[in-house]
PDB file of C-alpha atoms in Angstrom:
ATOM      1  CA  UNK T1013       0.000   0.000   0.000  1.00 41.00           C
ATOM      2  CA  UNK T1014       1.426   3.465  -1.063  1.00 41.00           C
ATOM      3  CA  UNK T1015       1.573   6.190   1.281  1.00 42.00           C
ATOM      4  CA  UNK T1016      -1.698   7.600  -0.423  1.00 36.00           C
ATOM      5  CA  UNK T1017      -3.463   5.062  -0.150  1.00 44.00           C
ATOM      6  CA  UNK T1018      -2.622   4.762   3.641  1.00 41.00           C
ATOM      7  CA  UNK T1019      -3.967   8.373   3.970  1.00 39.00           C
ATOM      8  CA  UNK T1020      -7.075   7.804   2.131  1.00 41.00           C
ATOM      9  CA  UNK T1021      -8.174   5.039   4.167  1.00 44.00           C
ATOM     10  CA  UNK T1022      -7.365   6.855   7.121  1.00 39.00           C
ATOM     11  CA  UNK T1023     -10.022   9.430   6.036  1.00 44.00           C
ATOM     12  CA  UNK T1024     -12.267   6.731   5.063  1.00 88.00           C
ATOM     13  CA  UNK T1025     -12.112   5.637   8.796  1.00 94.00           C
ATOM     14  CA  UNK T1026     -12.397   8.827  10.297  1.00 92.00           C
ATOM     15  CA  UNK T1027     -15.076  10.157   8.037  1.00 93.00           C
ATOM     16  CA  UNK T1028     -17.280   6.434   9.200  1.00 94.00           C
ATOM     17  CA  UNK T1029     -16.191   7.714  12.547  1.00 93.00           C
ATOM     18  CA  UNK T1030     -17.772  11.028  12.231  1.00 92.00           C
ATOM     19  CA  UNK T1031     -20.850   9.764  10.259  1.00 91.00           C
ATOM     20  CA  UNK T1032     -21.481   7.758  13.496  1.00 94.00           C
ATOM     21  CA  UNK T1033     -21.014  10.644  15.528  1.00 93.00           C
ATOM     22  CA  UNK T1034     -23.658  12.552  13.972  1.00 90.00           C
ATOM     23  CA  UNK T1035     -25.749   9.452  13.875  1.00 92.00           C
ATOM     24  CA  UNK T1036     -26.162   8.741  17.412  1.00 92.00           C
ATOM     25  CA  UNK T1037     -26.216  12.681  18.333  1.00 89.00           C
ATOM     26  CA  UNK T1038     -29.334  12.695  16.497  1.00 86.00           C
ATOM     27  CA  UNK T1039     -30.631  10.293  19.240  1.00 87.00           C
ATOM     28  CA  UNK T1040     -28.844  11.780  22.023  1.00 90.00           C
ATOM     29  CA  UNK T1041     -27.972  15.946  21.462  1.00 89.00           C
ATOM     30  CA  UNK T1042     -26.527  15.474  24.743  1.00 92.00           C
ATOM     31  CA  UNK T1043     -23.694  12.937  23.971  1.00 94.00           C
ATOM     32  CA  UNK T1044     -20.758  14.849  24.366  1.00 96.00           C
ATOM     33  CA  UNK T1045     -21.947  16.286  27.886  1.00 97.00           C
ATOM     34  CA  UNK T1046     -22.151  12.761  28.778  1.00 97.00           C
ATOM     35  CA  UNK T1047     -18.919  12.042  27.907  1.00 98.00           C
ATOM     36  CA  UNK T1048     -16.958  14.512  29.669  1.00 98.00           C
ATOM     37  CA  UNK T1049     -19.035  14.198  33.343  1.00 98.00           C
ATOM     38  CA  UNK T1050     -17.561  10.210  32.382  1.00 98.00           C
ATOM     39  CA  UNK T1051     -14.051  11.927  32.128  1.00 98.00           C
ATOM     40  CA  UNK T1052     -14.139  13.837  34.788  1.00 98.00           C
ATOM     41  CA  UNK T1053     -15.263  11.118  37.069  1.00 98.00           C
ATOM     42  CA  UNK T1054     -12.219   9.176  35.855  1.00 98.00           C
ATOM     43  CA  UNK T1055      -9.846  12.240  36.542  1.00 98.00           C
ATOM     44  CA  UNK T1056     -11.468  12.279  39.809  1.00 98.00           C
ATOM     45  CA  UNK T1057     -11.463   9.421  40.981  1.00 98.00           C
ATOM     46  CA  UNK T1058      -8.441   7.407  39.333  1.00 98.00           C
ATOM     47  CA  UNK T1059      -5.914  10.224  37.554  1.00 98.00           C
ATOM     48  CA  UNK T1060      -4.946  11.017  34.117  1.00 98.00           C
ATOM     49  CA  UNK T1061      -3.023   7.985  33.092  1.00 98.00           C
ATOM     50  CA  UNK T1062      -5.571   5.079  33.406  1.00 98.00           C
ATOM     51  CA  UNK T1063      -5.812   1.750  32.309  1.00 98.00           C
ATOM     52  CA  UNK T1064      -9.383   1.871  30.736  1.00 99.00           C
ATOM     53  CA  UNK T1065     -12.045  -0.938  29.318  1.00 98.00           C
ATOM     54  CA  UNK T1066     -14.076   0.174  26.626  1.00 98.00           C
ATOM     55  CA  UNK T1067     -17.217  -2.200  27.117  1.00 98.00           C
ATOM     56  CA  UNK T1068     -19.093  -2.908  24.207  1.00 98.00           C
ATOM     57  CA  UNK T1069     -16.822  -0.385  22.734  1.00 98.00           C
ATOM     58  CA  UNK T1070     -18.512   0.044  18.783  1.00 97.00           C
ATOM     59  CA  UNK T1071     -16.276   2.551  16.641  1.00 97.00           C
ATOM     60  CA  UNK T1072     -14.502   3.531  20.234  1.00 97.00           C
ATOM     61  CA  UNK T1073     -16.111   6.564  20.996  1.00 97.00           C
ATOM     62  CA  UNK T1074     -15.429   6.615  24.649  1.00 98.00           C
ATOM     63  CA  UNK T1075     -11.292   5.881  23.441  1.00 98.00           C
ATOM     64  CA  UNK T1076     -11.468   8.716  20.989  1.00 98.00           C
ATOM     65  CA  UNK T1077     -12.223  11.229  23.684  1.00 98.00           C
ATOM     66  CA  UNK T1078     -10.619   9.321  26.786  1.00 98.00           C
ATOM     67  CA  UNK T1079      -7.010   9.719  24.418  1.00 98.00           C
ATOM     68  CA  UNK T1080      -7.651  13.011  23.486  1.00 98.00           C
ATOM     69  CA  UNK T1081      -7.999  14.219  27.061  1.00 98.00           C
ATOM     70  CA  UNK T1082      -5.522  11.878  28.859  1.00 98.00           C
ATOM     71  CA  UNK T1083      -2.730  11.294  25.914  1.00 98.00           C
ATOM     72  CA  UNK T1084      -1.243   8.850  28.965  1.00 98.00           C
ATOM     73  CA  UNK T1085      -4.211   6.730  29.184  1.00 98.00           C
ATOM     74  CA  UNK T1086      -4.605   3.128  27.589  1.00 98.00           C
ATOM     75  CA  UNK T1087      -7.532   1.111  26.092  1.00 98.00           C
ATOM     76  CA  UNK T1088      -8.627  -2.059  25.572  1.00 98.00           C
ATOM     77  CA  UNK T1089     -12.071  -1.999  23.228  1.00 98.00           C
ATOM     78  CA  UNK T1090     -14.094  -5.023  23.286  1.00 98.00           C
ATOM     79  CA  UNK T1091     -17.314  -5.773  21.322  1.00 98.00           C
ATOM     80  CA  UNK T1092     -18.503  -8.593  19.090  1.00 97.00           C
ATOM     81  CA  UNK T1093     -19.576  -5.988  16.202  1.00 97.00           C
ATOM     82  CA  UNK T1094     -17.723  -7.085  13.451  1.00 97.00           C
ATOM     83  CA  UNK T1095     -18.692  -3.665  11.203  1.00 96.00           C
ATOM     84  CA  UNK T1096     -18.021  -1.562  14.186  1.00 97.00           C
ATOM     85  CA  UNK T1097     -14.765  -2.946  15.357  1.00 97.00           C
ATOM     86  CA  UNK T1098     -13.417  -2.390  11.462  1.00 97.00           C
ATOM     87  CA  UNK T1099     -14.121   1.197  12.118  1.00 97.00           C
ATOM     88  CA  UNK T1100     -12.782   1.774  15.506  1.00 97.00           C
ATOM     89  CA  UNK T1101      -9.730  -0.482  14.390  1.00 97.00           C
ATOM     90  CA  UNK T1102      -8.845   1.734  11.268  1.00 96.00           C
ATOM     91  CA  UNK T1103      -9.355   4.363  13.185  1.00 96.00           C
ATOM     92  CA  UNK T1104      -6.822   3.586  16.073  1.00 97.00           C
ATOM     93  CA  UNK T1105      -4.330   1.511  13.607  1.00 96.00           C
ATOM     94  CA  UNK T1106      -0.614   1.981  14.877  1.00 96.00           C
ATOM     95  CA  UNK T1107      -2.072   4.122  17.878  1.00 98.00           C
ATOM     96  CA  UNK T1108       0.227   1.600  20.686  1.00 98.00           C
ATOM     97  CA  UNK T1109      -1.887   2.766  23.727  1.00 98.00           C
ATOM     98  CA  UNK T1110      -5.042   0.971  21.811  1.00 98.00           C
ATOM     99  CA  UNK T1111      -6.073  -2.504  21.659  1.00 98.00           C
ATOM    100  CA  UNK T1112      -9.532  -4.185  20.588  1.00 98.00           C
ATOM    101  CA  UNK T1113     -10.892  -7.987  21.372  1.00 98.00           C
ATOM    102  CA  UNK T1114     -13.398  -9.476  19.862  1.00 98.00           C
ATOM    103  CA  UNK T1115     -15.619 -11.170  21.801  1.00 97.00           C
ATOM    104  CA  UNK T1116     -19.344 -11.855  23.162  1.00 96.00           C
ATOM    105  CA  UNK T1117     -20.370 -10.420  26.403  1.00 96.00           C
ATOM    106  CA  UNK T1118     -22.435 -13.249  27.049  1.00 94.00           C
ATOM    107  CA  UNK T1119     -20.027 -15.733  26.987  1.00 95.00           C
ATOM    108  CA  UNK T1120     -18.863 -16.255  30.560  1.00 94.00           C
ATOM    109  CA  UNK T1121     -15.717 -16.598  29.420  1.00 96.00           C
ATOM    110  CA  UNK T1122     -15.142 -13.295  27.326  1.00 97.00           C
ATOM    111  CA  UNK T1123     -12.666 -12.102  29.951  1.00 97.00           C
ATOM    112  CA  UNK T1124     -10.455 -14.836  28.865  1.00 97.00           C
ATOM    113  CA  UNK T1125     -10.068 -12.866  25.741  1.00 95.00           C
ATOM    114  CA  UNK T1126      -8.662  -9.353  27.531  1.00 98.00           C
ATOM    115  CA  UNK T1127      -4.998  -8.186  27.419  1.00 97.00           C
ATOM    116  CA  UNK T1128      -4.960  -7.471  31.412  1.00 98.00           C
ATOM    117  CA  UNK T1129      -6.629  -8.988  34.571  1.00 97.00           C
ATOM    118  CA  UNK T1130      -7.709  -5.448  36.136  1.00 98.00           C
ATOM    119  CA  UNK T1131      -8.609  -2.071  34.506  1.00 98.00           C
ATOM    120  CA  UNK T1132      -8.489   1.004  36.985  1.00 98.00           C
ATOM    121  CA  UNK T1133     -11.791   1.882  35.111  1.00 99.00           C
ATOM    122  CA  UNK T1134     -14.683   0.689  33.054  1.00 99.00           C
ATOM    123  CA  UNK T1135     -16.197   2.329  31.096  1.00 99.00           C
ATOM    124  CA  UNK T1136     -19.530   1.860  28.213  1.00 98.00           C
ATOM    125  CA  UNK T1137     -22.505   3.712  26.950  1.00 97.00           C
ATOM    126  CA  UNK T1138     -25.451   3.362  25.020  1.00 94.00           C
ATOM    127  CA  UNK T1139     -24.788  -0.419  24.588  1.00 95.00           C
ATOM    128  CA  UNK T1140     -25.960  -2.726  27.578  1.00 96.00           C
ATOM    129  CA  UNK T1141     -29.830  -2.041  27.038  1.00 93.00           C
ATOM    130  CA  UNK T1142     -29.178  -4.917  24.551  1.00 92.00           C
ATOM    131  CA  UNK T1143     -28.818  -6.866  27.212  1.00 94.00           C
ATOM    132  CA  UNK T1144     -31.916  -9.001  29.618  1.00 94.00           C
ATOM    133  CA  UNK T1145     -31.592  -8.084  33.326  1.00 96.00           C
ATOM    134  CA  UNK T1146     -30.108 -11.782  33.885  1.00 96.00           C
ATOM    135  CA  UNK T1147     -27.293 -11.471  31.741  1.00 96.00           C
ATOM    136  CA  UNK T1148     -26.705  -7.923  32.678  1.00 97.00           C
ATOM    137  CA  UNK T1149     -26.657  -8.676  36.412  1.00 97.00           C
ATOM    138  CA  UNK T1150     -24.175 -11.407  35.190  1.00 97.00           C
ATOM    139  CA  UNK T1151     -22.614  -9.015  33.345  1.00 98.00           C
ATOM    140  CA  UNK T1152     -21.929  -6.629  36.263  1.00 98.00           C
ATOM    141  CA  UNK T1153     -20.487  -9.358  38.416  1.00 98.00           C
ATOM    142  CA  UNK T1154     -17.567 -10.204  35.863  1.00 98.00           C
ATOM    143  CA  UNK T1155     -16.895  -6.244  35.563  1.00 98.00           C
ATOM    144  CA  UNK T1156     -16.975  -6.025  39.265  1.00 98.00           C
ATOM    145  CA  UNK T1157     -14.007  -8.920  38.811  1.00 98.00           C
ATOM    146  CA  UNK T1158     -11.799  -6.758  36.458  1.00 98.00           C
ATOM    147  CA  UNK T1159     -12.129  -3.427  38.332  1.00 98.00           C
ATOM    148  CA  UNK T1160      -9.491  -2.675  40.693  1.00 98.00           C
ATOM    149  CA  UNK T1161      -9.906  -1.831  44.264  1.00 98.00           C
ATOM    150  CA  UNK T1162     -10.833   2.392  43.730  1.00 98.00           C
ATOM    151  CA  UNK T1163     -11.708   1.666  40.537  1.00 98.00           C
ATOM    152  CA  UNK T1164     -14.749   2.676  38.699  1.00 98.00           C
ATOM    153  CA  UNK T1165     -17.446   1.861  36.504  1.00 99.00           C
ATOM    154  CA  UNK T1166     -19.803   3.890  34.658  1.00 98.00           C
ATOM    155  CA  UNK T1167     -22.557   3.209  31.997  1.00 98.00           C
ATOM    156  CA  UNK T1168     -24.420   5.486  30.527  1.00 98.00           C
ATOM    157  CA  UNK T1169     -27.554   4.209  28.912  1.00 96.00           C
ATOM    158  CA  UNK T1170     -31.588   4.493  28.760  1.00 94.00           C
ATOM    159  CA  UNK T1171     -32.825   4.006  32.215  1.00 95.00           C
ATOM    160  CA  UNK T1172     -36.265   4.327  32.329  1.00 93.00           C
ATOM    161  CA  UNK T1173     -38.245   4.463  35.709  1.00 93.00           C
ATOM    162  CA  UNK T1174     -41.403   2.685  35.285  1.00 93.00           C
ATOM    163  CA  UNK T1175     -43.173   4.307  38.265  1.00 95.00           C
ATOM    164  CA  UNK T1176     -43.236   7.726  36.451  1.00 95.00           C
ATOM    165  CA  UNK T1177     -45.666   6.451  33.015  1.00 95.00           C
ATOM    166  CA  UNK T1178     -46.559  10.386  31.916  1.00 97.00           C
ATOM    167  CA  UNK T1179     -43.369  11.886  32.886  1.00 96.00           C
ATOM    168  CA  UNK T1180     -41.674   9.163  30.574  1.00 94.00           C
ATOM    169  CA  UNK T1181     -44.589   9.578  27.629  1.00 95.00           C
ATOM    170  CA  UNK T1182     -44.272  13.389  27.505  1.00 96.00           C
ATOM    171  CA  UNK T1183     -40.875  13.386  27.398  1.00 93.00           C
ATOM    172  CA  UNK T1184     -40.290  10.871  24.313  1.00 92.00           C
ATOM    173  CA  UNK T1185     -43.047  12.775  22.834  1.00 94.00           C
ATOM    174  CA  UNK T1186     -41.165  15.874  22.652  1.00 93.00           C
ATOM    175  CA  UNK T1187     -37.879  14.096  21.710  1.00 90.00           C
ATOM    176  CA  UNK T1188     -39.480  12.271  19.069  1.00 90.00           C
ATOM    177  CA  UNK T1189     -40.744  15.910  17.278  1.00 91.00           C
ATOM    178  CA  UNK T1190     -37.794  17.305  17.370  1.00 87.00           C
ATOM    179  CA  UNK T1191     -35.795  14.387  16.034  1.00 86.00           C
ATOM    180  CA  UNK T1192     -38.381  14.246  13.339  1.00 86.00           C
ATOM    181  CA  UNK T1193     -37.183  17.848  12.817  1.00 86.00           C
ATOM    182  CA  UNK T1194     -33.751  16.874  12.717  1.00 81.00           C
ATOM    183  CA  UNK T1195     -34.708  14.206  10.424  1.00 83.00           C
ATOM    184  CA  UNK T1196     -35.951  16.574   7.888  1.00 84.00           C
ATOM    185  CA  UNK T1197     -32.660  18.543   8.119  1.00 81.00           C
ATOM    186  CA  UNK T1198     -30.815  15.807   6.372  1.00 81.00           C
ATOM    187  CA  UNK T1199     -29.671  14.009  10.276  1.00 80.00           C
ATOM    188  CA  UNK T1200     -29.107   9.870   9.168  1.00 85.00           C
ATOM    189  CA  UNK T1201     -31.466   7.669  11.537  1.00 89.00           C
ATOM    190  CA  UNK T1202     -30.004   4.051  12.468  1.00 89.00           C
ATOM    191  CA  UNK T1203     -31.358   2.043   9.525  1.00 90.00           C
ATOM    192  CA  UNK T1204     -30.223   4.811   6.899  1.00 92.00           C
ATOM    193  CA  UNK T1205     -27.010   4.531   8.483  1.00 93.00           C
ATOM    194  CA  UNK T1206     -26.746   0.641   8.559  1.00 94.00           C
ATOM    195  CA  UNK T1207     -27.869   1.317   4.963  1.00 94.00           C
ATOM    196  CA  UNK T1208     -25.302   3.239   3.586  1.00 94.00           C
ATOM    197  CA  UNK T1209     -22.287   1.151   5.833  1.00 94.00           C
ATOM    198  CA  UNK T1210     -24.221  -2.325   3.628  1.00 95.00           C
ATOM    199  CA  UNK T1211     -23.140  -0.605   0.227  1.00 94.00           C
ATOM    200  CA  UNK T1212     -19.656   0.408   1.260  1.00 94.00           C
ATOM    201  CA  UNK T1213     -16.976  -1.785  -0.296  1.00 93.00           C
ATOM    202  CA  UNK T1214     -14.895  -2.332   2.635  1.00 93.00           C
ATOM    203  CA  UNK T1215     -17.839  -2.597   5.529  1.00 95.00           C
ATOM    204  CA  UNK T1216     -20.400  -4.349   3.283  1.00 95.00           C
ATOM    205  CA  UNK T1217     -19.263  -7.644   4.561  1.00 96.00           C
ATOM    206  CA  UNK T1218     -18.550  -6.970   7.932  1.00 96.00           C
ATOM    207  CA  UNK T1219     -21.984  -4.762   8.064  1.00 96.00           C
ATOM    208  CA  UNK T1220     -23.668  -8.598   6.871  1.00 96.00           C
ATOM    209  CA  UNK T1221     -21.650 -10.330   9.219  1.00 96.00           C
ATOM    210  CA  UNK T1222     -23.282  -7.910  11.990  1.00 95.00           C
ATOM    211  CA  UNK T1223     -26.886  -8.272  10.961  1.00 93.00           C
ATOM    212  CA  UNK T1224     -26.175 -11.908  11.015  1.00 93.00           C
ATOM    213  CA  UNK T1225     -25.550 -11.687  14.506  1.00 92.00           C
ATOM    214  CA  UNK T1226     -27.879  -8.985  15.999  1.00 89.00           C
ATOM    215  CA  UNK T1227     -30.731  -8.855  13.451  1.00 82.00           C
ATOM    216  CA  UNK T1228     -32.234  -5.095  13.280  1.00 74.00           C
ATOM    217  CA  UNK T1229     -32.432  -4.042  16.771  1.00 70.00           C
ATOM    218  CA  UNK T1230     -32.077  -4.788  20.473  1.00 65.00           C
ATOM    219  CA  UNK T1231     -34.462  -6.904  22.458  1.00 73.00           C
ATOM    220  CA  UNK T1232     -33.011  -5.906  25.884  1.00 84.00           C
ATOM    221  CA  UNK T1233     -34.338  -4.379  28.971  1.00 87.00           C
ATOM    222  CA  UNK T1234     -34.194  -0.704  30.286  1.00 92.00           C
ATOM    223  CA  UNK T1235     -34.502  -0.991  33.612  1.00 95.00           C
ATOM    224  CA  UNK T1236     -34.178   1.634  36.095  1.00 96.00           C
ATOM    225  CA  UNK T1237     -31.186   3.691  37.587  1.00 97.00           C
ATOM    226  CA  UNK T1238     -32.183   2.917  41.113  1.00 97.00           C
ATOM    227  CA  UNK T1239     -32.001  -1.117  39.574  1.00 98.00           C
ATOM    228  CA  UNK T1240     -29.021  -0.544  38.277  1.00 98.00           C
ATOM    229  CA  UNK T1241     -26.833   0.692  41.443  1.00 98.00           C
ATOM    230  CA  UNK T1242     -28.566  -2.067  43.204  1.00 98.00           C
ATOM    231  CA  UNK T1243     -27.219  -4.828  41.225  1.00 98.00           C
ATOM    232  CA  UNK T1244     -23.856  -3.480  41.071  1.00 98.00           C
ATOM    233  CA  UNK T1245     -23.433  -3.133  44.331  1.00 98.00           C
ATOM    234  CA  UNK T1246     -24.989  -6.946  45.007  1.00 98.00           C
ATOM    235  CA  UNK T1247     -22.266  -7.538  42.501  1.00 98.00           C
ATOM    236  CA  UNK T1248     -19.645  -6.381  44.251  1.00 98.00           C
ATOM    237  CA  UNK T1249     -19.216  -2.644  44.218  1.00 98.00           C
ATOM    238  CA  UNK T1250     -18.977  -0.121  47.576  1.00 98.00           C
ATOM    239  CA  UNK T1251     -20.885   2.073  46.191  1.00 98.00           C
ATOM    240  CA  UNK T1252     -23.212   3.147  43.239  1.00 98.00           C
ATOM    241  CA  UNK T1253     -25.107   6.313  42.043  1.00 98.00           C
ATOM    242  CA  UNK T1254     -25.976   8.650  39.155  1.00 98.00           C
ATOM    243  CA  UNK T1255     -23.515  11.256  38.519  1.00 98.00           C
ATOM    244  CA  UNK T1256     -25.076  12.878  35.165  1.00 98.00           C
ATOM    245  CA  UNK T1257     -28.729  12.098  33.961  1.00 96.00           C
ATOM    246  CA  UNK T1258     -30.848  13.743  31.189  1.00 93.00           C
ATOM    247  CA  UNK T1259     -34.863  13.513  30.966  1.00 91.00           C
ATOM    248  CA  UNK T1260     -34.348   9.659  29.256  1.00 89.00           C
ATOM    249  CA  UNK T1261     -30.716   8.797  30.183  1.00 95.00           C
ATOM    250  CA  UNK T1262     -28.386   8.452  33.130  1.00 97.00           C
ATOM    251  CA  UNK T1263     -24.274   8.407  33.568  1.00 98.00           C
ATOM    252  CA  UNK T1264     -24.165   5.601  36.301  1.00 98.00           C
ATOM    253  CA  UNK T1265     -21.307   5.750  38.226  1.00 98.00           C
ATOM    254  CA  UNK T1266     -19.896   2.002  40.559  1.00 98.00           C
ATOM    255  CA  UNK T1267     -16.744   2.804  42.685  1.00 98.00           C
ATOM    256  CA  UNK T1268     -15.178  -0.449  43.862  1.00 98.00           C
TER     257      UNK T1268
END
């Protein structure tokens, strides 16, 4: 491969990356705040050179902006995506403090697969509402394993509190019109996006390969914040609590 054709690939990558950016803001305007309450929690709580997990990691979102803030830190992306991981693994390509596994969350042996025994934290978001509450609470109790003592763990993810019915209905009302408007403006919704990454030459058979495996959408559960702390701390954490929420979604924050 000639030195131009390194580069444009590396702009393919990074324009994917920044296609799925815009994608997901259109679900969540509030992504980046999200992210940086998750950084500052790390900062606070474990420094500026951590040893990080990127849990269900996608194109490595979270590892784009954990780097660019703490050039010391290190990351280990896992996820089974195969369509995603090409992404975030163009992306990172020759970046040393960057490393991605491939493997299923629900095996009980995915661990297995990881480059260290402990992470000082552990971090995911928008990702584990494909889970059931059974595997999740399984899931929890193997994080709680790889999270060092003072370590964290935060998710940040639709947590919807069942007790609250019209709260919840007139809030996704009013997020659905305005995504509609958004729609209008051109924004990409998830299928349009899955669309576009099926006729690419490069992702068209990972993108099949992922389909293959997930079908359209989740099936998971959404259970509540207050649920959420419980089971992490039945799975081994000191403590658990939001740190950032929004009318739909909450930063969830397990110190160990």
């Amino acid at each position: 491969m000639t030195d131009a054709d390194t580069t444009t690939a590396a702009a393919d990558w990074q324009a994917w990356q920044e296609s799925w950016d815009r994608q997901q803001e259109w679900y969540m305007p509030d992504r980046e705040e999200r992210f940086r309450v998750m950084l500052d929690m790390v900062e606070a709580l474990v420094g500026t050179s951590p040893r990080v997990l990127d849990l269900a990691c996608g194109t490595g979102s979270i590892t784009a902006r954990l780097l660019a803030r703490f050039p010391d830190a290190t990351s280990t992306g896992v996820d089974l995506d195969p369509a995603l991981l090409a992404i975030a693994e163009g992306t990172f390509a020759g970046d040393g403090r960057v490393a991605f596994v491939t493997a299923d969350l629900k095996d009980p042996d995915w661990t297995a697969a990881l480059p260290h025994d402990s992470y000082d934290a552990v971090l995911t978001a928008t990702a584990l509402h494909w889970l059931h509450r059974e595997p999740l609470a399984d899931l929890y109790g193997h994080v709680a394993g790889l999270v060092r003592d003072g370590g964290v763990f935060m998710n940040a993810d639709h947590m919807i509190d069942e007790t609250t019915p019209r709260i919840n209905a007139a809030e996704r009302a009013l997020r659905h019109v305005r995504m509609d408007r958004a729609r209008e403006g051109g924004a990409l919704d998830w299928a349009e996006w899955w669309r576009l990454a099926a006729e690419d030459p490069v992702l068209a058979e990972p993108t099949a390969r992922r389909f293959e495996i997930y079908g359209d959408h989740a099936d998971g559960d959404m259970p509540s914040a207050a649920w959420h702390a419980r089971v992490l701390r039945e799975q081994g954490f000191a403590e658990a609590r939001p740190v950032w929420c929004s009318p739909s979604d909450t930063l969830l924050l397990a110190l160990k």
